[in-house]
Short mmCIF file of C-alpha atoms in Angstrom, two decimals:
data_model
loop_
_atom_site.label_atom_id
_atom_site.label_comp_id
_atom_site.label_asym_id
_atom_site.label_seq_id
_atom_site.Cartn_x
_atom_site.Cartn_y
_atom_site.Cartn_z
CA MET O 1 -25.79 15.87 33.82
CA THR O 2 -22.85 16.11 35.79
CA GLU O 3 -19.44 13.95 34.35
CA THR O 4 -20.18 11.07 36.51
CA THR O 5 -23.87 10.31 35.73
CA LYS O 6 -22.78 10.56 31.96
CA THR O 7 -22.35 7.34 30.24
CA HIS O 8 -17.98 6.78 29.83
CA VAL O 9 -17.64 5.22 26.54
CA ILE O 10 -14.83 3.34 25.04
CA LEU O 11 -15.81 2.95 20.83
CA LEU O 12 -14.09 -0.28 19.58
CA ALA O 13 -14.10 -0.32 15.56
CA CYS O 14 -13.42 -3.69 14.17
CA GLY O 15 -12.86 -4.31 10.02
CA SER O 16 -10.09 -5.65 7.76
CA PHE O 17 -8.53 -1.83 7.99
CA ASN O 18 -6.72 -2.91 4.92
CA PRO O 19 -5.45 -0.29 4.64
CA ILE O 20 -6.32 1.93 7.14
CA THR O 21 -7.91 5.03 6.01
CA LYS O 22 -8.13 9.25 6.92
CA GLY O 23 -11.56 8.25 6.79
CA HIS O 24 -11.70 5.38 9.74
CA ILE O 25 -9.98 7.93 11.62
CA GLN O 26 -12.64 10.54 11.09
CA MET O 27 -15.33 8.47 12.13
CA PHE O 28 -14.02 7.68 15.63
CA GLU O 29 -13.89 12.11 15.54
CA ARG O 30 -17.14 12.21 14.17
CA ALA O 31 -18.51 9.76 16.54
CA ARG O 32 -16.97 11.04 19.55
CA ASP O 33 -18.09 14.79 18.71
CA TYR O 34 -21.53 13.60 18.78
CA LEU O 35 -21.83 11.31 21.57
CA HIS O 36 -20.35 14.55 23.50
CA LYS O 37 -22.56 17.01 22.06
CA THR O 38 -25.53 14.65 22.78
CA GLY O 39 -24.71 15.48 26.55
CA ARG O 40 -25.27 12.00 27.99
CA PHE O 41 -21.85 10.34 26.94
CA ILE O 42 -17.82 11.01 27.57
CA VAL O 43 -15.82 9.35 25.03
CA ILE O 44 -12.90 7.84 27.09
CA GLY O 45 -11.13 5.69 24.44
CA GLY O 46 -11.31 4.50 20.80
CA ILE O 47 -10.05 1.01 20.04
CA VAL O 48 -8.88 -0.22 16.41
CA SER O 49 -9.25 -4.02 15.90
CA PRO O 50 -7.86 -5.57 13.11
CA VAL O 51 -9.12 -8.36 11.66
CA HIS O 52 -7.56 -11.92 11.96
CA ASP O 53 -5.34 -13.09 8.78
CA SER O 54 -7.93 -16.08 8.26
CA TYR O 55 -10.78 -13.77 7.54
CA GLY O 56 -10.14 -15.03 4.23
CA LYS O 57 -10.96 -11.64 2.33
CA MET O 58 -9.68 -11.58 -1.27
CA GLY O 59 -6.58 -9.09 -1.43
CA LEU O 60 -5.54 -9.06 2.51
CA VAL O 61 -2.51 -8.13 3.20
CA SER O 62 -0.35 -9.81 6.35
CA SER O 63 -1.67 -8.43 10.11
CA ARG O 64 2.02 -7.49 10.67
CA HIS O 65 1.76 -4.54 7.89
CA ARG O 66 -1.76 -4.40 8.56
CA LEU O 67 -1.08 -3.59 12.38
CA THR O 68 2.13 -1.29 11.34
CA MET O 69 -0.47 0.67 9.04
CA CYS O 70 -3.02 1.56 12.13
CA GLN O 71 -0.38 2.51 14.39
CA LEU O 72 1.15 4.54 11.93
CA ALA O 73 -2.30 6.59 11.39
CA VAL O 74 -3.00 7.15 15.12
CA GLN O 75 0.16 8.04 16.13
CA SER O 76 -1.20 11.76 16.74
CA SER O 77 -3.79 10.47 18.56
CA ASP O 78 -4.16 10.90 22.29
CA TRP O 79 -7.19 8.75 22.64
CA ILE O 80 -7.21 6.17 19.84
CA ARG O 81 -5.19 2.98 20.30
CA VAL O 82 -4.56 0.23 18.17
CA ASP O 83 -4.98 -3.39 19.59
CA PRO O 84 -3.23 -6.49 18.24
CA TRP O 85 -5.47 -9.10 20.27
CA GLU O 86 -7.74 -10.09 16.99
CA CYS O 87 -4.75 -10.86 14.67
CA TYR O 88 -2.41 -12.86 17.73
CA GLN O 89 -5.53 -15.35 18.15
CA ASP O 90 -5.19 -18.97 16.54
CA THR O 91 -8.26 -18.30 14.38
CA TRP O 92 -10.68 -15.55 12.86
CA GLN O 93 -13.01 -14.01 15.99
CA THR O 94 -16.47 -12.82 15.74
CA THR O 95 -17.07 -9.14 16.43
CA CYS O 96 -18.99 -10.20 19.32
CA SER O 97 -15.95 -12.16 20.61
CA VAL O 98 -13.34 -9.15 20.17
CA LEU O 99 -16.35 -7.35 22.41
CA GLU O 100 -16.59 -9.76 24.62
CA HIS O 101 -12.64 -9.89 25.13
CA HIS O 102 -12.15 -6.01 25.62
CA ARG O 103 -15.22 -6.24 28.34
CA ASP O 104 -14.05 -9.02 30.15
CA LEU O 105 -10.24 -6.72 29.73
CA MET O 106 -11.92 -3.87 31.12
CA LYS O 107 -13.56 -5.55 34.45
CA ARG O 108 -9.84 -7.11 35.13
CA VAL O 109 -7.84 -4.15 34.53
CA THR O 110 -9.89 -1.36 36.18
CA GLY O 111 -11.24 -3.67 38.82
CA CYS O 112 -15.27 -2.37 37.71
CA ILE O 113 -18.36 -4.30 36.57
CA LEU O 114 -18.70 -2.56 33.15
CA SER O 115 -22.47 -2.43 32.70
CA ASN O 116 -24.24 -2.99 29.13
CA VAL O 117 -27.19 -0.72 27.97
CA ASN O 118 -29.74 -2.77 30.16
CA THR O 119 -27.57 -1.84 33.14
CA PRO O 120 -27.92 1.10 35.76
CA SER O 121 -25.29 2.79 36.40
CA MET O 122 -24.97 2.28 40.24
CA THR O 123 -22.89 -0.87 39.46
CA PRO O 124 -19.50 -0.13 37.88
CA VAL O 125 -17.26 1.16 40.64
CA ILE O 126 -13.91 3.00 39.49
CA GLY O 127 -10.74 2.28 42.11
CA GLN O 128 -13.13 1.01 44.78
CA PRO O 129 -12.77 -2.47 46.02
CA GLN O 130 -16.22 -4.02 45.34
CA ASN O 131 -16.59 -5.07 48.78
CA GLU O 132 -15.85 -2.08 50.42
CA SER O 133 -18.40 0.98 51.25
CA PRO O 134 -16.60 4.45 49.37
CA GLN O 135 -15.76 6.88 52.07
CA PRO O 136 -16.45 10.53 51.53
CA ILE O 137 -13.30 12.62 51.33
CA TYR O 138 -14.61 15.87 50.33
CA GLN O 139 -16.59 18.23 52.73
CA ASN O 140 -17.01 21.18 50.46
CA ASN O 141 -19.49 19.81 47.12
CA ASN O 142 -17.93 22.90 45.43
CA ILE O 143 -14.09 21.82 45.10
CA SER O 144 -13.46 22.26 41.77
CA ASN O 145 -10.30 20.10 41.53
CA LYS O 146 -11.96 16.75 42.67
CA PRO O 147 -10.92 13.86 40.73
CA THR O 148 -13.35 12.76 38.03
CA ALA O 149 -14.25 9.16 36.95
CA ALA O 150 -12.64 10.24 33.56
CA LYS O 151 -9.58 11.12 35.49
CA ILE O 152 -9.15 8.02 38.00
CA LEU O 153 -9.84 5.59 34.55
CA GLY O 154 -6.53 8.18 33.55
CA LYS O 155 -4.60 6.05 36.22
CA VAL O 156 -5.46 2.55 34.71
CA GLY O 157 -4.21 3.97 30.89
CA GLU O 158 -0.84 2.87 31.22
CA SER O 159 -1.86 -1.00 32.43
CA LEU O 160 -4.06 -0.88 29.76
CA SER O 161 -1.21 -0.13 26.82
CA ARG O 162 0.71 -2.65 28.69
CA ILE O 163 -1.68 -5.66 27.78
CA CYS O 164 -3.51 -4.03 24.58
CA CYS O 165 -1.38 -1.68 22.72
CA VAL O 166 1.52 -2.64 19.94
CA ARG O 167 4.44 -0.80 20.38
CA PRO O 168 3.93 3.04 20.21
CA PRO O 169 4.97 5.10 23.64
CA MET O 170 2.24 4.01 26.28
CA GLU O 171 1.31 7.20 26.80
CA ARG O 172 -0.41 8.12 23.43
CA PHE O 173 -3.10 5.52 24.45
CA THR O 174 -4.09 6.90 28.01
CA PHE O 175 -7.70 7.98 27.76
CA VAL O 176 -7.40 10.50 29.67
CA ASP O 177 -4.35 13.12 31.19
CA GLU O 178 -2.74 10.56 33.36
CA ASN O 179 -0.79 13.93 35.06
CA ALA O 180 -3.83 14.25 36.45
CA ASN O 181 -3.01 15.74 40.08
CA LEU O 182 -5.60 13.57 42.05
CA GLY O 183 -3.91 14.50 45.06
CA THR O 184 -2.85 12.07 47.98
CA VAL O 185 -6.60 10.14 48.07
CA MET O 186 -8.70 8.75 46.32
CA ARG O 187 -13.00 9.92 45.70
CA TYR O 188 -14.38 6.88 44.18
CA GLU O 189 -16.89 7.26 41.90
CA GLU O 190 -19.85 5.00 40.80
CA ILE O 191 -19.73 5.43 36.56
CA GLU O 192 -21.27 4.10 33.61
CA LEU O 193 -18.79 2.03 31.27
CA ARG O 194 -19.79 0.77 27.96
CA ILE O 195 -17.61 -0.41 25.39
CA LEU O 196 -19.73 0.64 22.06
CA LEU O 197 -19.40 -0.71 18.21
CA LEU O 198 -18.72 1.74 15.97
CA CYS O 199 -19.53 1.40 12.56
CA GLY O 200 -20.37 2.50 8.83
CA SER O 201 -23.99 2.14 7.54
CA ASP O 202 -22.47 -0.37 5.11
CA LEU O 203 -21.77 -3.04 8.62
CA LEU O 204 -25.66 -2.11 10.15
CA GLU O 205 -26.74 -3.01 6.39
CA SER O 206 -24.98 -6.19 6.38
CA PHE O 207 -27.48 -7.00 9.51
CA CYS O 208 -30.14 -7.61 7.14
CA ILE O 209 -28.57 -10.29 5.02
CA PRO O 210 -30.14 -13.36 5.78
CA GLY O 211 -27.01 -15.83 7.38
CA LEU O 212 -24.48 -13.78 7.25
CA TRP O 213 -24.61 -13.05 11.00
CA ASN O 214 -25.34 -15.26 13.61
CA GLU O 215 -28.89 -14.21 15.62
CA SER O 216 -27.42 -14.85 18.63
CA ASP O 217 -24.12 -12.92 18.14
CA MET O 218 -26.59 -10.05 17.22
CA GLU O 219 -28.70 -10.26 19.92
CA VAL O 220 -25.72 -9.65 22.36
CA ILE O 221 -23.72 -7.25 19.97
CA VAL O 222 -26.88 -4.94 19.70
CA GLY O 223 -29.13 -5.86 21.99
CA GLU O 224 -25.65 -5.80 25.41
CA PHE O 225 -23.40 -3.54 24.00
CA GLY O 226 -24.91 -1.25 21.43
CA ILE O 227 -23.81 0.59 18.03
CA VAL O 228 -22.44 3.81 17.19
CA VAL O 229 -23.71 4.16 13.62
CA VAL O 230 -21.84 6.63 11.17
CA PRO O 231 -23.96 6.90 7.96
CA ARG O 232 -21.66 5.97 4.59
CA ASP O 233 -22.22 6.95 1.03
CA GLY O 234 -25.64 8.64 1.73
CA ALA O 235 -26.95 5.43 3.25
CA ASP O 236 -29.77 5.78 5.75
CA PRO O 237 -29.94 3.77 8.85
CA ASP O 238 -33.34 4.36 9.76
CA ARG O 239 -34.51 2.49 6.48
CA ILE O 240 -31.89 -0.49 7.18
CA MET O 241 -32.83 -0.71 11.00
CA ASN O 242 -36.44 -1.34 9.18
CA HIS O 243 -35.47 -4.34 7.71
CA SER O 244 -34.31 -6.35 10.76
CA SER O 245 -36.14 -7.28 13.45
CA ILE O 246 -33.28 -7.87 15.70
CA LEU O 247 -32.27 -3.60 14.64
CA ARG O 248 -35.91 -2.64 14.96
CA LYS O 249 -35.96 -4.86 18.50
CA TYR O 250 -33.00 -2.79 19.85
CA LYS O 251 -33.08 0.31 17.79
CA SER O 252 -32.93 2.50 21.14
CA ASN O 253 -29.55 0.84 21.98
CA ILE O 254 -28.27 1.67 18.10
CA LEU O 255 -27.11 5.72 18.19
CA VAL O 256 -26.85 7.04 14.68
CA VAL O 257 -24.27 9.86 14.06
CA LYS O 258 -26.05 13.16 13.19
CA ASP O 259 -24.02 15.98 12.13
CA ASP O 260 -23.15 18.84 9.40
CA SER O 261 -20.43 16.92 7.89
CA ASN O 262 -20.22 16.87 4.33
CA HIS O 263 -16.68 16.02 3.88
CA PRO O 264 -15.83 13.74 0.94
CA MET O 265 -13.41 11.50 3.55
CA SER O 266 -16.61 9.89 5.02
CA VAL O 267 -17.19 7.97 1.94
CA ILE O 268 -13.76 7.00 1.45
CA SER O 269 -13.08 3.21 1.73
CA SER O 270 -9.92 0.97 1.73
CA THR O 271 -10.79 0.04 -1.95
CA LYS O 272 -10.60 3.34 -3.35
CA SER O 273 -7.11 3.61 -1.51
CA ARG O 274 -5.91 0.26 -2.70
CA LEU O 275 -7.26 1.18 -6.14
CA ALA O 276 -5.56 4.86 -6.42
CA LEU O 277 -2.76 3.06 -5.07
CA GLN O 278 -2.57 0.11 -8.08
CA HIS O 279 -3.10 3.07 -10.64
CA GLY O 280 -0.34 5.16 -9.41
CA ASP O 281 -3.37 8.04 -8.69
CA GLY O 282 -1.48 11.07 -6.81
CA HIS O 283 -5.25 11.48 -5.08
CA VAL O 284 -4.26 8.39 -2.59
CA VAL O 285 -2.91 11.37 -0.52
CA ASP O 286 -6.76 12.61 -0.34
CA TYR O 287 -7.50 8.84 1.13
CA LEU O 288 -4.35 7.70 3.24
CA CYS O 289 -2.04 9.60 5.57
CA GLN O 290 1.47 10.19 4.70
CA PRO O 291 2.95 7.55 7.12
CA VAL O 292 1.04 5.06 5.65
CA ILE O 293 1.48 5.72 1.78
CA ASP O 294 5.51 6.04 2.94
CA TYR O 295 4.98 2.49 4.62
CA ILE O 296 2.82 1.04 2.04
CA LEU O 297 5.35 2.18 -0.77
CA LYS O 298 8.39 0.96 1.64
CA SER O 299 6.87 -2.41 1.66
CA GLN O 300 5.29 -2.76 -2.18
CA LEU O 301 2.34 -3.34 -0.85
CA TYR O 302 -1.13 -3.37 -3.04
CA ILE O 303 0.86 -1.92 -6.00
CA ASN O 304 0.45 -5.23 -7.62
CA ALA O 305 -2.31 -6.68 -6.31
CA SER O 306 -6.31 -7.78 -7.34
CA GLY O 307 -9.39 -6.18 -5.38
#
């Protein structure tokens, strides 16, 4: 399978990130590694979207702090970025609304039609006006430095970062190498581009709680977008899916990360990190990256909080 026939993916994680942990970042990395190993996908970006302040969760600190901590946590990543849109709205947004916002944003920025899980890959065209036919640029199909769809996406990275990202240098959030030499002409390529919700098995399990999720939202999230699930705390995603008719219906759209990772960070939660901070537990360095710890101590977050 060539690069252009693989599904290009942006991973989107919604959550409190109160605070963001090493485990959250590891979740992105594990998901990307697994999707690449399947041979079916190319992950071109990751988005961290912190929840709105009005979510109402006990002990939730201001989005101003949570956005900053998320920025600090991903500052060394060249493919994960922080998006403030959800925090900047007038009120709390559903996960479904956040996914739809990013799908619409990508349509505007890239000029392509994003596919969902039920759409063939022939519709999205990167860099090509929808009403024009692509002209062949290369006569020799064996030329190794042809611009790929991923490289073309890299050229819109700066535009995306201007629209979506909070403060850090724009180059950190380009999806691929924006310095790649595309030459004076660009070969237009048809690709399938999807935004997938990235979550732990605890969120998947919440889909099975009656009345917690709007069923029409679940249909859109799982049926139109799709989910990448990273198992946590020994949970069995297959068992969880069997407890929901919607999850069973769209089981083929749920990708469960399967790897050999037994690292303890895979079970670390924000709750454990807050408790460690409150109790002065030195093991907090196992949960949070140092820049986040420094910011928390400087801002005196969670130290005297409960929950």
